Short mmCIF file of C-alpha atoms in Angstrom, two decimals:
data_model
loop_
_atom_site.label_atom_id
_atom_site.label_comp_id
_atom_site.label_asym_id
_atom_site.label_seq_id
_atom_site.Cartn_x
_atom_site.Cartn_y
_atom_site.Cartn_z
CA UNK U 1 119.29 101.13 103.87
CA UNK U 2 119.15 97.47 102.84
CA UNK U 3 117.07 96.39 99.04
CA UNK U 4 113.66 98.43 99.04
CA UNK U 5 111.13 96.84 97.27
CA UNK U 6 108.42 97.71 95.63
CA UNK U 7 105.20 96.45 94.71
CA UNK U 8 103.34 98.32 91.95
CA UNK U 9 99.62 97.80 91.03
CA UNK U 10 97.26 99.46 88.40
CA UNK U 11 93.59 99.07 89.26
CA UNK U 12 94.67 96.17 91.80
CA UNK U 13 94.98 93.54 88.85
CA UNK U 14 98.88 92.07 89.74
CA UNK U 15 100.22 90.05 87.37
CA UNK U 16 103.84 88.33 88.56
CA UNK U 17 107.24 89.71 87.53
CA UNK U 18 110.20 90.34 88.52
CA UNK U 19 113.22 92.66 87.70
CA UNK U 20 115.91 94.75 89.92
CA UNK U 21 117.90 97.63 89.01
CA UNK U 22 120.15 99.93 91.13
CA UNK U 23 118.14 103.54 91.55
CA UNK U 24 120.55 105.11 93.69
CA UNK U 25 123.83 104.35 95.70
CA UNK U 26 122.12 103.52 99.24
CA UNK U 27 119.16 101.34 98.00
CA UNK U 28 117.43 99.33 94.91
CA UNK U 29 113.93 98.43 94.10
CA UNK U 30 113.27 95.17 93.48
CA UNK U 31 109.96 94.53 91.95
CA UNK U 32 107.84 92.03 93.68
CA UNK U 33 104.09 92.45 91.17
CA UNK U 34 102.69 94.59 89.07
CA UNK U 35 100.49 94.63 86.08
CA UNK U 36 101.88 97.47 83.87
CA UNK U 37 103.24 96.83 80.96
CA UNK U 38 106.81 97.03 81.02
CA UNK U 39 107.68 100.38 79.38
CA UNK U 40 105.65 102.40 82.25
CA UNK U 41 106.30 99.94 85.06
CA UNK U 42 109.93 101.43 84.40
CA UNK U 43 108.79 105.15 83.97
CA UNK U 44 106.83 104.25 87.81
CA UNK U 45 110.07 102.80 89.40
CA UNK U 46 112.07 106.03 88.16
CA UNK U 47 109.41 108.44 89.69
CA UNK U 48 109.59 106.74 92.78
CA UNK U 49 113.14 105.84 92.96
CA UNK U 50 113.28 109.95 92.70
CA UNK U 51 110.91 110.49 95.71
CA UNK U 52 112.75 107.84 97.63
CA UNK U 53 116.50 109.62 96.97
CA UNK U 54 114.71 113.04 98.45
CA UNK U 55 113.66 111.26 101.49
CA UNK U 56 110.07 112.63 100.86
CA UNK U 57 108.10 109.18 102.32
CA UNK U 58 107.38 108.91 105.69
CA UNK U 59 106.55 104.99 106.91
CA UNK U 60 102.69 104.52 106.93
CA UNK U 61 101.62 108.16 105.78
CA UNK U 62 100.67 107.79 101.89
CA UNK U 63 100.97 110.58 99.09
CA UNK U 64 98.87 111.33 96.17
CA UNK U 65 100.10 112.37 92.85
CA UNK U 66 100.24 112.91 89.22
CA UNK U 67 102.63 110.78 87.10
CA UNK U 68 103.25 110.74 83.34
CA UNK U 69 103.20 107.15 82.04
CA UNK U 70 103.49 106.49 78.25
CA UNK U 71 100.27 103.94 78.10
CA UNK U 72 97.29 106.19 78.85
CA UNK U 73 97.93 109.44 77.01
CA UNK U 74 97.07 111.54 79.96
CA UNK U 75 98.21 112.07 83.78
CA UNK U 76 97.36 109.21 86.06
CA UNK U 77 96.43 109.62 89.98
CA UNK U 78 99.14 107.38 91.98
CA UNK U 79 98.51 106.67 95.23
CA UNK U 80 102.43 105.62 96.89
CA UNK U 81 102.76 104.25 100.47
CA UNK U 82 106.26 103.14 102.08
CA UNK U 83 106.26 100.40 104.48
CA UNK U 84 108.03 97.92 107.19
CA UNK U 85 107.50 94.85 107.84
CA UNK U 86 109.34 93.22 110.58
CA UNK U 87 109.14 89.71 111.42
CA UNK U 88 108.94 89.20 115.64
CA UNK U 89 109.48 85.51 114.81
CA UNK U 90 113.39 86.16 113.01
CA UNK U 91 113.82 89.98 115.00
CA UNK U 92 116.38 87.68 116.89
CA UNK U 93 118.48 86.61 114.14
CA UNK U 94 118.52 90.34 112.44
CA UNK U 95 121.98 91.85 113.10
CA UNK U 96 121.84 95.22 114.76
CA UNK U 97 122.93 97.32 111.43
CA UNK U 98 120.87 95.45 109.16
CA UNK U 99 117.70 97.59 108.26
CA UNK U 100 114.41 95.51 107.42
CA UNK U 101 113.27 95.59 104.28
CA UNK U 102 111.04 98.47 102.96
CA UNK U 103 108.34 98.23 100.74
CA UNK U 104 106.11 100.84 98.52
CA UNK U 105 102.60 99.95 97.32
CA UNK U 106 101.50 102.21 94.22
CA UNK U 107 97.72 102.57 93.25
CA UNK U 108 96.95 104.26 90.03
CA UNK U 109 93.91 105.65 88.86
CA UNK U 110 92.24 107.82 86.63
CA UNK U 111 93.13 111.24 88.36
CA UNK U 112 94.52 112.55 91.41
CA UNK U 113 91.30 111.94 93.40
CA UNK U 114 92.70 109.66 95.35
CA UNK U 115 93.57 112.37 97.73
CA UNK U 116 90.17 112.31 99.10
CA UNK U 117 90.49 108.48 99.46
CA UNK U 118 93.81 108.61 101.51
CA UNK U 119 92.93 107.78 104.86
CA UNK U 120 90.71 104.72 103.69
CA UNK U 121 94.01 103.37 101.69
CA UNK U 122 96.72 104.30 104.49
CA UNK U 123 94.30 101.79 106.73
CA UNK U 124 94.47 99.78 103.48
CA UNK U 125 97.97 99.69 103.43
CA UNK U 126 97.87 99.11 107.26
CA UNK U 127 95.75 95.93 107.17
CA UNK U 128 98.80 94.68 104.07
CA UNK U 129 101.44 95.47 106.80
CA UNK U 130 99.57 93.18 109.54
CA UNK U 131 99.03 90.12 106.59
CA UNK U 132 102.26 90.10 105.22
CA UNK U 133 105.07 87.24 105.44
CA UNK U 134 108.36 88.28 104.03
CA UNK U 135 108.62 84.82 102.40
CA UNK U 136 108.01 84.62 98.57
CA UNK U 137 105.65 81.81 98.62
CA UNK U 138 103.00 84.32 100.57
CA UNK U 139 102.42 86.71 97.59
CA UNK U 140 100.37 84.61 95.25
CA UNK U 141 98.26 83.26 98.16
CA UNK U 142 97.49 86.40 100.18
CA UNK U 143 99.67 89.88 99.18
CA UNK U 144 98.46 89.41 95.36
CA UNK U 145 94.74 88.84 95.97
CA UNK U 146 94.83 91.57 98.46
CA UNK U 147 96.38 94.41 96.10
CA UNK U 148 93.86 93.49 93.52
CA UNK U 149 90.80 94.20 95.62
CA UNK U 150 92.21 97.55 96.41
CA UNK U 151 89.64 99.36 94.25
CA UNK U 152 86.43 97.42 95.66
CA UNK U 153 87.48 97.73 99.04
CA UNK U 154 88.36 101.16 99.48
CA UNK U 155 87.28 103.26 97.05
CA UNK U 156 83.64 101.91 95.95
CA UNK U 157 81.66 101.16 99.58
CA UNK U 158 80.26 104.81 98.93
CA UNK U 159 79.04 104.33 95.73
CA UNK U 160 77.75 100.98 97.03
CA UNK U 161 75.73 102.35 99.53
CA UNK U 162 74.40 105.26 97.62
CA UNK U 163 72.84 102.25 94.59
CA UNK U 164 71.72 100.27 97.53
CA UNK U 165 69.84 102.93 99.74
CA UNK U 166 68.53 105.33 96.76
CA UNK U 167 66.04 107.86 98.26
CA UNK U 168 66.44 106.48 101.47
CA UNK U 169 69.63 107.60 101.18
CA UNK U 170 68.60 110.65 103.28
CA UNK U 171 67.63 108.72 106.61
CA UNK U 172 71.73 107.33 106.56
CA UNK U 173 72.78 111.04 106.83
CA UNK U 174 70.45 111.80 108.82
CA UNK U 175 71.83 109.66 111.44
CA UNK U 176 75.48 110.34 110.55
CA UNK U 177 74.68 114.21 111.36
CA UNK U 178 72.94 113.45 114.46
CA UNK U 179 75.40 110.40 115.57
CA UNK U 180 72.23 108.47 116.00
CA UNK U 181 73.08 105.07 116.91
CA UNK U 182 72.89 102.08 114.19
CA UNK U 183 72.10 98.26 113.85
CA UNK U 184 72.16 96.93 111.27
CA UNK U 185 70.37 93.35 110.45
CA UNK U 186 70.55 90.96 108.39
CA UNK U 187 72.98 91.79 106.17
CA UNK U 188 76.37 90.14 104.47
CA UNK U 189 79.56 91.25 106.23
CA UNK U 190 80.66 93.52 103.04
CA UNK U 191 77.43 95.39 103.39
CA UNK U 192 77.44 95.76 106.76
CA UNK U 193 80.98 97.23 106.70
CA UNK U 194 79.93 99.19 103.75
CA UNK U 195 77.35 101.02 105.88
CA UNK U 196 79.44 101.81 108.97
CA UNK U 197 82.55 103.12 106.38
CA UNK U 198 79.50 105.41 104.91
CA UNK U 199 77.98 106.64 108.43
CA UNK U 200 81.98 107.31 109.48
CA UNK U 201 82.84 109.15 106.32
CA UNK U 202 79.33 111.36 106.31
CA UNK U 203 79.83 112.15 110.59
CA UNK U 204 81.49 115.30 111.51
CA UNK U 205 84.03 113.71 113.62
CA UNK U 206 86.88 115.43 113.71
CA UNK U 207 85.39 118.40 112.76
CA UNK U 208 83.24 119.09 115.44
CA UNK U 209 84.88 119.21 119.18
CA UNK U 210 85.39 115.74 120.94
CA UNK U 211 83.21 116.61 123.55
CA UNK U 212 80.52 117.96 121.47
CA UNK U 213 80.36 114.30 119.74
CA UNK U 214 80.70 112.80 122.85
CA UNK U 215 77.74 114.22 124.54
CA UNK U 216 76.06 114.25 121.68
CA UNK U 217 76.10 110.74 121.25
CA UNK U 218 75.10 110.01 124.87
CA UNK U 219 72.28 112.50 124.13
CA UNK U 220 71.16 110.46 121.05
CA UNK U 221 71.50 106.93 122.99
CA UNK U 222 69.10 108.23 125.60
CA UNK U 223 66.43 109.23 123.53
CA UNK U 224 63.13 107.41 123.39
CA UNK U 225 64.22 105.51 119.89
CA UNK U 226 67.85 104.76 120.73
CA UNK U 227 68.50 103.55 117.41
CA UNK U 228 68.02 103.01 114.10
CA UNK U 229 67.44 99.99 112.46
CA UNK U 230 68.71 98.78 108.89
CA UNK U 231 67.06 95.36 107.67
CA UNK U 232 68.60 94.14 105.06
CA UNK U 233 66.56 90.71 104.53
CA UNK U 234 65.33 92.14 101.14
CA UNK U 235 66.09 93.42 97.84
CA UNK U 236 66.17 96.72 99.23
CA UNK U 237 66.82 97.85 102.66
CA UNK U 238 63.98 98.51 105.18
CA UNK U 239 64.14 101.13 108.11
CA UNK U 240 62.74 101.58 111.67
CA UNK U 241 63.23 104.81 113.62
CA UNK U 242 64.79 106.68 111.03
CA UNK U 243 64.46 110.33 110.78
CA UNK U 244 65.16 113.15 107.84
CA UNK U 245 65.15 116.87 107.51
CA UNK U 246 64.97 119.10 104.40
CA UNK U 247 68.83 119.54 104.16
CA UNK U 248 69.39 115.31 104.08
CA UNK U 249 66.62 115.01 101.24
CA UNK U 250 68.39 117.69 98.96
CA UNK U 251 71.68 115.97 99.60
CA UNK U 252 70.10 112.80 98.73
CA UNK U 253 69.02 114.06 95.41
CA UNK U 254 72.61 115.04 94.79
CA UNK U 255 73.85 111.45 95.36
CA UNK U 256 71.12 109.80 93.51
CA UNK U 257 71.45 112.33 90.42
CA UNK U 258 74.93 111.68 90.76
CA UNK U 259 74.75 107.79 90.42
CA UNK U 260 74.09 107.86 86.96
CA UNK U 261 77.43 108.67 86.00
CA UNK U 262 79.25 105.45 88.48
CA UNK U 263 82.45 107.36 89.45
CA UNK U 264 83.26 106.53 92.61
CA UNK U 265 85.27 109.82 93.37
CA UNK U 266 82.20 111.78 92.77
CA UNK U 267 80.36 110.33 95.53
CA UNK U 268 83.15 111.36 97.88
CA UNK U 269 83.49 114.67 96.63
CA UNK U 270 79.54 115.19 96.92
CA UNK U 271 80.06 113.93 101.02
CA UNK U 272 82.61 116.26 101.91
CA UNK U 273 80.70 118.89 100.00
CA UNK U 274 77.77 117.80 102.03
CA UNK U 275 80.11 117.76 105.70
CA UNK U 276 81.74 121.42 104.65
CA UNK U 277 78.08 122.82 104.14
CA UNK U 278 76.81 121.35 107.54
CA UNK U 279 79.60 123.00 109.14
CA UNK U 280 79.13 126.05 107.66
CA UNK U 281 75.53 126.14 109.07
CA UNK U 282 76.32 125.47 112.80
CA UNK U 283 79.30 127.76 112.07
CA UNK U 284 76.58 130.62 111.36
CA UNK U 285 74.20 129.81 114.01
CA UNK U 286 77.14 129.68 116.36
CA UNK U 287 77.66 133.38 115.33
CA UNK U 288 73.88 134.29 115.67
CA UNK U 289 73.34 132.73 119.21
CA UNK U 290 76.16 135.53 120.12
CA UNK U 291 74.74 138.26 118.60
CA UNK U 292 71.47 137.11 120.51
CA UNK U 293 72.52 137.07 123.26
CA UNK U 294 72.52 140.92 123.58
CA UNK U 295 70.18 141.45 120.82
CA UNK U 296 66.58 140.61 120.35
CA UNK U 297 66.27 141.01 116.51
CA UNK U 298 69.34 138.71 116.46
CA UNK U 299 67.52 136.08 118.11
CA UNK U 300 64.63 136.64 115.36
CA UNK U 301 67.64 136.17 112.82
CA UNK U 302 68.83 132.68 114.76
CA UNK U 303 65.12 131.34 114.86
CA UNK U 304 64.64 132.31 110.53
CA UNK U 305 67.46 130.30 109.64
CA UNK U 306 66.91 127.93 111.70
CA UNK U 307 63.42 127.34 110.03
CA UNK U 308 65.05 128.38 106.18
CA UNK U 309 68.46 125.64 106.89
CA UNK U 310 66.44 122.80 106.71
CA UNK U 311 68.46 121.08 109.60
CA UNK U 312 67.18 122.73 112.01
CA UNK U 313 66.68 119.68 114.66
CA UNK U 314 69.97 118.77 114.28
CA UNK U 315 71.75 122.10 114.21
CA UNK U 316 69.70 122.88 117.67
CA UNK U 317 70.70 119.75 119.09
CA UNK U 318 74.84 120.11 118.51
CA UNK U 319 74.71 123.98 119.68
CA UNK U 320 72.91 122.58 122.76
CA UNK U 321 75.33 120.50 123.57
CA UNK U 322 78.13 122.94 123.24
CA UNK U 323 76.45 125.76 124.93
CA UNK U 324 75.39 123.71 127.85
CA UNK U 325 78.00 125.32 130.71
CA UNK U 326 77.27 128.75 129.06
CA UNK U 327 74.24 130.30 130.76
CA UNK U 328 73.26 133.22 128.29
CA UNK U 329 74.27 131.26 125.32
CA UNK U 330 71.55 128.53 127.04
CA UNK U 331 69.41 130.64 127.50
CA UNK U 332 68.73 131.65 123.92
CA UNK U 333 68.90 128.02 122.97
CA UNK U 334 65.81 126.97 125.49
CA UNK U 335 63.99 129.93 123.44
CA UNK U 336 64.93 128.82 120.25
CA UNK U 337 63.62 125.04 121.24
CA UNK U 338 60.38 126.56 122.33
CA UNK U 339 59.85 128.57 119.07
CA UNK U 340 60.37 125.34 117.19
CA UNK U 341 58.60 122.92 119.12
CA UNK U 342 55.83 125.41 118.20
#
């Protein structure tokens, strides 16, 4: 491999420096910014001069985890991604067997709960790749800038929402269960984004089947209110066609309660919390429906918790969906809707 280089970044603050030092015989990191001190900007480029020498960093795909730095007097979180850039404009000139050059961006934090962030700071890292010129002169004016809003970008738009929303709070999750459409109006581009980050991070996808979200959403478009709608023109957001259940308002409570402390990682940990418990329920009334379908005092069972969940409507509507080419499993749906309804 040709010179690696690394940019290192604590809390996205940069401030310029430069050094080099050979790590190992096949490459050396060359530091482009940072804004450690100097003692555990050194103890960062051994740690990851060791991961690079096993090979253990795949381009694009970012690791979480704990180093020992002598300034704080605990473990820090660091978040490590290794990266090419290739130039189309001088791909010409390149000799065959000369390797671009690579690149690491490290984000440290207070703990290791990054993790939970890492898909939001891979697409981070992603959005770097598409920005950056391998000239010098581009670092103050756009790579710098852009590693120090690493914090406010990716990890707060949860928290952001949560302080903007407050009790209505519940109505946003609502819609992220049900994959009820959104518009959003009125409202500054970092909000906006802010809100569709939130709905993405609280939906099921990828934890549900495709085709269940698919159909789902087709289901919710075609419904007499199609969507709802966020106005942002005031201090605090209004909404039209929103709905709610009992299981969205408790949740709510949990992110409002959980507000007063500000860490950002909370509020993640309370949404997957929140995702792993609606799964659970259509997991179980998956299991029910089953058992129903042979067994009338398991169809008493399915109806109870669907009342008792307190996302009932929504729970109803995904099973629905996936039961729809199974005739006994539809069957005890189409009861189950008319025992509701009433």
């Amino acid at each position: 491999r040709s010179s690696q280089q690394g940019a290192g970044s604590r809390d996205g603050s940069p401030s310029s420096a430069a050094a080099e030092t050979a790590s190992s015989e096949d490459f050396s990191l060359s530091l482009l910014d940072t804004n450690l001190p100097a003692e555990a900007e050194t103890e960062l480029r051994s740690f990851m001069a060791k991961r690079l020498t096993k090979g253990a960093l795949f381009e694009g795909m970012g690791n979480v985890a704990s180093v020992d730095l002598s300034i704080p007097e605990y473990k820090v979180g660091c978040y490590y991604c290794l990266f090419q850039h290739e130039n189309l404009l001088e791909t010409a000139a390149v000799e065959s067997d000369t390797n671009a050059p690579e690149y690491v961006v490290c984000f440290l934090g207070g703990s290791e709960k990054e993790d939970t962030f890492r898909l939001e700071l891979d697409k981070y890292i992603q959005s770097l790749k598409l920005s950056l010129v391998l000239e010098q002169k581009n670092l103050e004016t756009c790579v710098n800038p852009y590693l120090r809003s690493w914090f406010e970008n990716s990890i707060c738009p949860i928290q952001r929402v949560v302080q903007l929303f407050q009790e209505k709070l519940a109505s946003l999750l609502h819609a992220a269960l049900s994959y009820t459409p959104v518009e959003v109006k009125n409202a500054d581009e970092r909000t906006e984004k802010d809100i569709s980050r939130f709905l993405a991070a609280a939906s099921l996808q990828g934890l549900v089947q495709e085709g269940t979200m698919t159909s789902l959403c087709i289901a919710m478009t075609e419904e007499q209110h199609k969507s709802m709608i966020i106005d942002c023109s005031g201090p605090q957001p209004q909404l039209h066609n929103a709905g709610s259940n009992r299981f969205c308002e408790d949740w709510m409570h949990a992110f409002v309660n959980g507000a007063e402390g500000g860490n950002p990682f909370l509020f993640r940990q309370i949404l997957e919390n929140f995702k792993l418990k609606a799964i659970q329920d259509i997991n179980n009334l998956k299991r029910f429906i089953r058992q129903a379908e042979m067994n009338h005092y398991a169809l008493f069972k399915c109806y109870m918790f669907l009342k008792n969940c307190g996302s009932g409507d929504i729970l109803l509507k995904i099973v629905k969906v996936e039961h729809a080419e199974m005739p006994e499993a539809r069957n005890v749906v189409t009861v189950l809707e008319e025992f509701m309804k009433e």
